[in-house]
Short mmCIF file of N, CA and C in Angstrom, two decimals:
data_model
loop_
_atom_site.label_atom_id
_atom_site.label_comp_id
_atom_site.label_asym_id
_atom_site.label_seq_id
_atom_site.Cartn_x
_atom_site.Cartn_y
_atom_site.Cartn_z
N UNK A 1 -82.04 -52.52 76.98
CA UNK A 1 -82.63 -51.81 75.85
C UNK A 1 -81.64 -50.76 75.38
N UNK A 2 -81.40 -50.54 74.21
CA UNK A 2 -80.56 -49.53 73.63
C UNK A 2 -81.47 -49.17 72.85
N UNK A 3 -80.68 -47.50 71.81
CA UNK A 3 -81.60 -46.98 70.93
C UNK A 3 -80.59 -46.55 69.41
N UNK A 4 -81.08 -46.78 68.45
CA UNK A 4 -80.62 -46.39 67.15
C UNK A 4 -81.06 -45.78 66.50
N UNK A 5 -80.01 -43.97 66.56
CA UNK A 5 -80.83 -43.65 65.69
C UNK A 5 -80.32 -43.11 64.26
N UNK A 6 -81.06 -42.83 62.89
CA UNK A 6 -80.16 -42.61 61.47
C UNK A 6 -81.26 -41.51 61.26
N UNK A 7 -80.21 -40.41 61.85
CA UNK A 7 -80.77 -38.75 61.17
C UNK A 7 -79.92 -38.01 60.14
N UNK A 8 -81.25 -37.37 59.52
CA UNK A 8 -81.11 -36.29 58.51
C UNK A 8 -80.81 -37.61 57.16
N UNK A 9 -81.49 -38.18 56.81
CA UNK A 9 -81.98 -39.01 55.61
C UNK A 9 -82.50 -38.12 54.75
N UNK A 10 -81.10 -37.62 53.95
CA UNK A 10 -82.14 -36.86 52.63
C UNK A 10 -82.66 -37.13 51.65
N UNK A 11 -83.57 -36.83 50.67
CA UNK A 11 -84.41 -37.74 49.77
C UNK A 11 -85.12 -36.66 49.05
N UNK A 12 -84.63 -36.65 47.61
CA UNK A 12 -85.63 -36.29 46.42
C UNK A 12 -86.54 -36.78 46.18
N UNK A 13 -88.06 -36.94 46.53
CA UNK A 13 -88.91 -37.66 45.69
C UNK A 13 -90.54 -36.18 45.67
N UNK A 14 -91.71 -37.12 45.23
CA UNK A 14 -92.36 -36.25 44.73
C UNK A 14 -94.17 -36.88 45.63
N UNK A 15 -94.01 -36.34 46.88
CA UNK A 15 -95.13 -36.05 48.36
C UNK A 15 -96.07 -34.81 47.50
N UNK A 16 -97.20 -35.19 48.42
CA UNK A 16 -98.20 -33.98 48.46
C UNK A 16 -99.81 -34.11 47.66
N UNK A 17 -100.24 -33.05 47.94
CA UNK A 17 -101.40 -33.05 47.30
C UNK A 17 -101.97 -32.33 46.47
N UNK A 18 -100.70 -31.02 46.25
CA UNK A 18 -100.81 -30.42 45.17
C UNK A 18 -99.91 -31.22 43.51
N UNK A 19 -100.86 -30.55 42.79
CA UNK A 19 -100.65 -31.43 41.97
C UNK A 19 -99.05 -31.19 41.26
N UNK A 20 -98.73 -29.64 41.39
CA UNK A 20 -97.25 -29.58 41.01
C UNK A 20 -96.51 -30.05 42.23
N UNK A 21 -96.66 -30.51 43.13
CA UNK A 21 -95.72 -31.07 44.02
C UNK A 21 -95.20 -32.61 44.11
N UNK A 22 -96.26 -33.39 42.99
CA UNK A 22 -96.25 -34.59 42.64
C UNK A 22 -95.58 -34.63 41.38
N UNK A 23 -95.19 -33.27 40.36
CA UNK A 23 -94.69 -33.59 39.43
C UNK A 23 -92.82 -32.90 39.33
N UNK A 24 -93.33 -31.69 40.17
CA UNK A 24 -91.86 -30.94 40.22
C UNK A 24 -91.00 -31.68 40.99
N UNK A 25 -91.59 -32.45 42.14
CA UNK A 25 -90.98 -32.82 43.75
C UNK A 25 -90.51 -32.21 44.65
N UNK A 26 -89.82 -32.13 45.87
CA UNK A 26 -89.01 -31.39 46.85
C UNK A 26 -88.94 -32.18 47.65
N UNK A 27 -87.60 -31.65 48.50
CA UNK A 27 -86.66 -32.50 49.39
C UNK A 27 -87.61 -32.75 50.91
N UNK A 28 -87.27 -33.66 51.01
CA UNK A 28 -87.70 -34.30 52.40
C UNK A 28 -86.45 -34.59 53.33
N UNK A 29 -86.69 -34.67 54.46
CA UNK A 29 -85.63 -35.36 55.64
C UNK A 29 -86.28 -35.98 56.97
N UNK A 30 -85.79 -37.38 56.83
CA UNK A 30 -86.41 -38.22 57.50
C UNK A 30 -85.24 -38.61 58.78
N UNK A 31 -86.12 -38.97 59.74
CA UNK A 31 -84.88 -39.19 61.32
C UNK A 31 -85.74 -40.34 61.79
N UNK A 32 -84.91 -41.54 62.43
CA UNK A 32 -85.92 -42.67 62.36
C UNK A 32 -84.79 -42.51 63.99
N UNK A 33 -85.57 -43.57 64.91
CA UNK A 33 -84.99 -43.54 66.38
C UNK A 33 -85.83 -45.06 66.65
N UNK A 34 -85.20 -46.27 66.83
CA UNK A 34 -85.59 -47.38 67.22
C UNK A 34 -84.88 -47.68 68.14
N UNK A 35 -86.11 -48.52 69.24
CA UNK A 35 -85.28 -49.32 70.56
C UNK A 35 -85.28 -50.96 70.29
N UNK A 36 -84.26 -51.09 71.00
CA UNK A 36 -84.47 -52.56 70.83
C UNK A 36 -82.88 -52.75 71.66
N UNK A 37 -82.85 -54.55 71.86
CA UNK A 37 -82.45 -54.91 73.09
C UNK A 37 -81.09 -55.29 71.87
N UNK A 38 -79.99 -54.09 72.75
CA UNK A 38 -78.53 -54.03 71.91
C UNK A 38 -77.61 -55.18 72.99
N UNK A 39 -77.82 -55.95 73.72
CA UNK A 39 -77.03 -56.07 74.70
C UNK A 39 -76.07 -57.38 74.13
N UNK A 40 -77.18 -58.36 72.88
CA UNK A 40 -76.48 -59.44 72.50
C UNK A 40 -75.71 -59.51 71.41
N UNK A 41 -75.51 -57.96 70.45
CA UNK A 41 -74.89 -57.42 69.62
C UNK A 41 -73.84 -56.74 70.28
N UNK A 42 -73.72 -56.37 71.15
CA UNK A 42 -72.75 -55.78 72.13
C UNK A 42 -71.80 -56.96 73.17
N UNK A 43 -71.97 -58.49 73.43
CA UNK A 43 -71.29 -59.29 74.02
C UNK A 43 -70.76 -59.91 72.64
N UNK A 44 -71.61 -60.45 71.34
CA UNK A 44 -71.46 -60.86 70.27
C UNK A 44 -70.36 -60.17 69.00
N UNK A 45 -70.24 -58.96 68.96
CA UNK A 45 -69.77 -58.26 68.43
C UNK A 45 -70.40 -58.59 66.63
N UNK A 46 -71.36 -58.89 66.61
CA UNK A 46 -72.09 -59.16 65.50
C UNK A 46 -73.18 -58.67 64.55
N UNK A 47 -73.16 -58.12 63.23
CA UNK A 47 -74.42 -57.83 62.65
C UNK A 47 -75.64 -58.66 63.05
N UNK A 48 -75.42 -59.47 62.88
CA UNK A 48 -76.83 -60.32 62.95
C UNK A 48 -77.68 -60.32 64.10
N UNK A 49 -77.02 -60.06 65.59
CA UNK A 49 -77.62 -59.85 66.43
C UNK A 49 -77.83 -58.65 66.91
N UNK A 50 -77.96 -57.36 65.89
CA UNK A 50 -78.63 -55.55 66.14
C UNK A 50 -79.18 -55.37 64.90
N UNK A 51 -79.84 -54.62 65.10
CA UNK A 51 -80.40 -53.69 63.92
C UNK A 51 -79.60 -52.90 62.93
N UNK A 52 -79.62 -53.39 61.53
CA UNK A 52 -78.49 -52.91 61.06
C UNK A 52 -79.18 -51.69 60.41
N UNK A 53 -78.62 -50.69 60.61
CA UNK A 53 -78.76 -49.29 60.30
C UNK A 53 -78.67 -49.02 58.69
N UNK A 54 -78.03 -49.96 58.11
CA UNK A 54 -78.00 -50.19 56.59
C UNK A 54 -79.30 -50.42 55.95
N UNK A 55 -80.10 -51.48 56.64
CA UNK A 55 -81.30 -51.68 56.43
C UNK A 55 -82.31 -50.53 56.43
N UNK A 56 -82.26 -50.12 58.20
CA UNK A 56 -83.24 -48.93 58.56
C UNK A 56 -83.00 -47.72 57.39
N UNK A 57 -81.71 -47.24 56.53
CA UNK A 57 -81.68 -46.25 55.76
C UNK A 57 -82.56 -47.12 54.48
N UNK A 58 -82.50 -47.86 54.44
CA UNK A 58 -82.85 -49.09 52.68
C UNK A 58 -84.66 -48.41 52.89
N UNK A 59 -85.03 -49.09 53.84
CA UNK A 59 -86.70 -48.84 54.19
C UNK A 59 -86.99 -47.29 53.98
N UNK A 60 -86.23 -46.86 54.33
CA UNK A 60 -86.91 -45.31 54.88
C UNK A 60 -86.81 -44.67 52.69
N UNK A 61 -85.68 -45.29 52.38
CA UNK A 61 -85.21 -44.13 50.94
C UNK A 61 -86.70 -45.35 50.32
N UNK A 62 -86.47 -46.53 50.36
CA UNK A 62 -87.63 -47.57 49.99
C UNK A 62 -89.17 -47.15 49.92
N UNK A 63 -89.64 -46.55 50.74
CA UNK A 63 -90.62 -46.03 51.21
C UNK A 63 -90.89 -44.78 50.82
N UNK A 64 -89.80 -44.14 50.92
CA UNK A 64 -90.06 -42.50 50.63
C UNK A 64 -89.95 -42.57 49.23
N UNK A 65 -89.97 -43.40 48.40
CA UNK A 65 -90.07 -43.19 46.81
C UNK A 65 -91.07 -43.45 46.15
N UNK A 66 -92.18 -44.08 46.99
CA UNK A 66 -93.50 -44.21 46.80
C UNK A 66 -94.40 -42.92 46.13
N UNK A 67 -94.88 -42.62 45.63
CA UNK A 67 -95.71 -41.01 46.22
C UNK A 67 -96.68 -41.12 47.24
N UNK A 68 -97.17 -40.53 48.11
CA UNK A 68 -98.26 -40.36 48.35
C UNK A 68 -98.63 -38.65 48.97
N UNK A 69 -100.17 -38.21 49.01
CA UNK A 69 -100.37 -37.15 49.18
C UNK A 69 -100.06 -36.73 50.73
N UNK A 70 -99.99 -37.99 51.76
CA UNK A 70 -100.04 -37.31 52.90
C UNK A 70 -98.31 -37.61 53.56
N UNK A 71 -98.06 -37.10 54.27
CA UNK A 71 -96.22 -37.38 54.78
C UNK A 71 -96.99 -38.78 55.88
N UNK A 72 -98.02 -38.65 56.62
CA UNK A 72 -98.61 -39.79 57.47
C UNK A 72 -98.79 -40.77 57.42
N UNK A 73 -98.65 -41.10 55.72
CA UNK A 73 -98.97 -41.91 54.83
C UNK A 73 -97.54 -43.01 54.61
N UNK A 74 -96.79 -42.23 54.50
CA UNK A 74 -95.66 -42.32 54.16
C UNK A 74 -94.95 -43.27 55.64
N UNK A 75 -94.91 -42.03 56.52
CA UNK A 75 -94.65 -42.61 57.96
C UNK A 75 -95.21 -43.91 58.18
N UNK A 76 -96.03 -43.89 58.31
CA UNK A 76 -96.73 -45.46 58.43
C UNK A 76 -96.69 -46.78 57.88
N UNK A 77 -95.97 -46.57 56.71
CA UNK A 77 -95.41 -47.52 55.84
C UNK A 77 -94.53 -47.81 56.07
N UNK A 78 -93.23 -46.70 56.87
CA UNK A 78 -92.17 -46.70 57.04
C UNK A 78 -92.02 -47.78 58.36
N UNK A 79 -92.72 -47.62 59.25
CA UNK A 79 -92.79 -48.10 60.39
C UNK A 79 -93.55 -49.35 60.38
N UNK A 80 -94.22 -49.63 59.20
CA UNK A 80 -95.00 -51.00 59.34
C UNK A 80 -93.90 -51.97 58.70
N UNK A 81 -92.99 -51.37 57.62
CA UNK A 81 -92.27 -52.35 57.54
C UNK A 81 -90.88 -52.60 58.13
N UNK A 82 -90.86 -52.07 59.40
CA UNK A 82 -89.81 -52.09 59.93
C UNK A 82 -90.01 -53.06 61.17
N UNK A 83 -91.11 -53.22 61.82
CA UNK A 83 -91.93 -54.20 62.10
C UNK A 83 -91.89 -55.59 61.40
N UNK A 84 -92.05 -55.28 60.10
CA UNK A 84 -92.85 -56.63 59.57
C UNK A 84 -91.49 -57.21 59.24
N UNK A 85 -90.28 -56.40 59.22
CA UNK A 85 -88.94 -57.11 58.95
C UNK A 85 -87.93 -57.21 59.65
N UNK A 86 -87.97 -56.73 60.86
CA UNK A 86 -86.91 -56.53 61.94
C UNK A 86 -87.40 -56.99 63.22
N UNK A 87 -87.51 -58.40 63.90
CA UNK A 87 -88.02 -58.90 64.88
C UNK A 87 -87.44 -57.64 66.06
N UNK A 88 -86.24 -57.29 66.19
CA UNK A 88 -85.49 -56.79 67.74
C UNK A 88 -86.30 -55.58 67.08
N UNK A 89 -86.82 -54.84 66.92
CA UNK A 89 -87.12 -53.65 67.18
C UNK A 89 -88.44 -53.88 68.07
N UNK A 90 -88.29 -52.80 69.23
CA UNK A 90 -89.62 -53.18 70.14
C UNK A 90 -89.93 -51.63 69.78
N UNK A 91 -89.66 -50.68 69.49
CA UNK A 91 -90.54 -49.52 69.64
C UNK A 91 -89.28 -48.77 68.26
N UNK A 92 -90.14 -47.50 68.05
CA UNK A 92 -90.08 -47.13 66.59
C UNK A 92 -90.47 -45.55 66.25
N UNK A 93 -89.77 -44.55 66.29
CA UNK A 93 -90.48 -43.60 65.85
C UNK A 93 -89.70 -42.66 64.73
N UNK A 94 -90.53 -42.19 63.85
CA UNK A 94 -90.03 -41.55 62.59
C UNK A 94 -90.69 -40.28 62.61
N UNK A 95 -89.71 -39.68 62.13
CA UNK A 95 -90.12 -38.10 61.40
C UNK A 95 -89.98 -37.71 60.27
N UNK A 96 -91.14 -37.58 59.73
CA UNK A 96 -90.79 -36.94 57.74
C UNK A 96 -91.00 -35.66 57.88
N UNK A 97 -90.04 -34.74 57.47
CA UNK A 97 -90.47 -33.12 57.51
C UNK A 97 -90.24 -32.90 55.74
N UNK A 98 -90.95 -32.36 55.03
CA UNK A 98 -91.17 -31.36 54.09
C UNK A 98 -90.29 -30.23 54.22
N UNK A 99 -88.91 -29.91 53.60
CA UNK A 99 -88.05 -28.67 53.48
C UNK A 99 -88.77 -27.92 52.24
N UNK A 100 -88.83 -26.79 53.17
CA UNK A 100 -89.64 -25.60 51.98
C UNK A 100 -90.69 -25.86 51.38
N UNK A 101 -91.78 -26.15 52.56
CA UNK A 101 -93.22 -26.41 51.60
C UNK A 101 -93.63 -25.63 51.16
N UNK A 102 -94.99 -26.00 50.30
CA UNK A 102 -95.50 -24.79 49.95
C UNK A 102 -96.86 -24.36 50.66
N UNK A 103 -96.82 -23.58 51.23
CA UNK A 103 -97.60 -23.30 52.13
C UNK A 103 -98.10 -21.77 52.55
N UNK A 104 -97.79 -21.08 51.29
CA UNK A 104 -97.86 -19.04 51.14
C UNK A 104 -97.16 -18.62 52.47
N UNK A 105 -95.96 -19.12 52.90
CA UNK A 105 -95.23 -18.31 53.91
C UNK A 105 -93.52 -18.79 53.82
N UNK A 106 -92.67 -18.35 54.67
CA UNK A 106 -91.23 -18.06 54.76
C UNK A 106 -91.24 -19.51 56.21
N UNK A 107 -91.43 -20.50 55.28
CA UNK A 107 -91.28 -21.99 56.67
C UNK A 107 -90.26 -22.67 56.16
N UNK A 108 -89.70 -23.06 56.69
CA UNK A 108 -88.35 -23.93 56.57
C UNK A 108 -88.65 -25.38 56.58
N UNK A 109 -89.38 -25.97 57.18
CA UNK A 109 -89.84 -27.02 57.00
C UNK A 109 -91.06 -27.46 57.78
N UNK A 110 -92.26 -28.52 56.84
CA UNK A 110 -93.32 -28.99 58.49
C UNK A 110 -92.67 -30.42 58.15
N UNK A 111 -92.91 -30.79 59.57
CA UNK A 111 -92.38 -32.54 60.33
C UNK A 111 -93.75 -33.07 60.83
N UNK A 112 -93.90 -34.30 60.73
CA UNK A 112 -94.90 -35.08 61.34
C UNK A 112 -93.98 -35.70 61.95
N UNK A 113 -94.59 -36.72 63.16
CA UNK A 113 -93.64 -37.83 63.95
C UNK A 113 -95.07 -38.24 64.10
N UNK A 114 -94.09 -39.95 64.30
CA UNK A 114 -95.36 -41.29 64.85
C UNK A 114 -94.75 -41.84 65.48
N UNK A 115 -94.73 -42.68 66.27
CA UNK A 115 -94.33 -43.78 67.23
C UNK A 115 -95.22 -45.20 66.92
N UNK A 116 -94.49 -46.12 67.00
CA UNK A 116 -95.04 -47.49 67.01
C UNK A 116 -94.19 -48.65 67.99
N UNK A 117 -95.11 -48.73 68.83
CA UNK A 117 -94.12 -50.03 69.34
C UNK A 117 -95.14 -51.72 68.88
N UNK A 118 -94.27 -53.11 69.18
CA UNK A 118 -94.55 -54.13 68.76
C UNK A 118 -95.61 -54.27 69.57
N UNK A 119 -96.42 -55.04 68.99
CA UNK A 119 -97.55 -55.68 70.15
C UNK A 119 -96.99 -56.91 70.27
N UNK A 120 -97.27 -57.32 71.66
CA UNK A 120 -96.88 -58.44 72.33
C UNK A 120 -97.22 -59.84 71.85
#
């Protein structure tokens, strides 16, 4: 089992549930960390047999251009189709954090994380 991971994915789009936050937008940063079995990409020396990290960035900017009001929302999409398109991934976890929400205080950012692994 090995692990891949593609952090600090930055991304303009337009999250939330206030309604100027759906029209002004603000930056997000997403960190995705998948396992999966590197060992035949590693004797092979081959794309085809790992997870290509080209992809995992495609999904995540793919996904995050959607709107939706919740970041959980978002996550979950992220991770269902990483699943539904990447057989070697056995487990999966993402973080969407909100830089500079709005939230009446001096926060730098809130993060959700999820985990998903394959069912058998």
């Amino acid at each position: 089992m090995g692990t891949i991971r593609v952090k600090n994915i930055r991304v303009f789009t337009n999250h939330g549930c206030l309604k100027e936050e759906t029209q002004i937008g603000s930056d997000y940063r997403v960190d995705l960390e998948i396992k999966a079995n590197l060992s035949n990409s590693a004797e092979s020396d081959s794309l085809k047999d790992t997870v290509d990290y080209v992809f995992l960035n495609k999904v995540v900017r793919d996904e995050m251009s959607i709107p939706s009001k919740l970041l959980e929302t978002v996550a979950k999409r992220i991770l269902d189709r990483i699943f539904e398109e990447e057989n070697l991934v056995k487990k999966a976890t993402v973080s969407v954090s909100k830089i500079n929400p709005p939230i009446g205080g001096d926060v730098e950012m809130v993060t959700i994380k999820m985990s998903q692994k394959r069912k058998k």
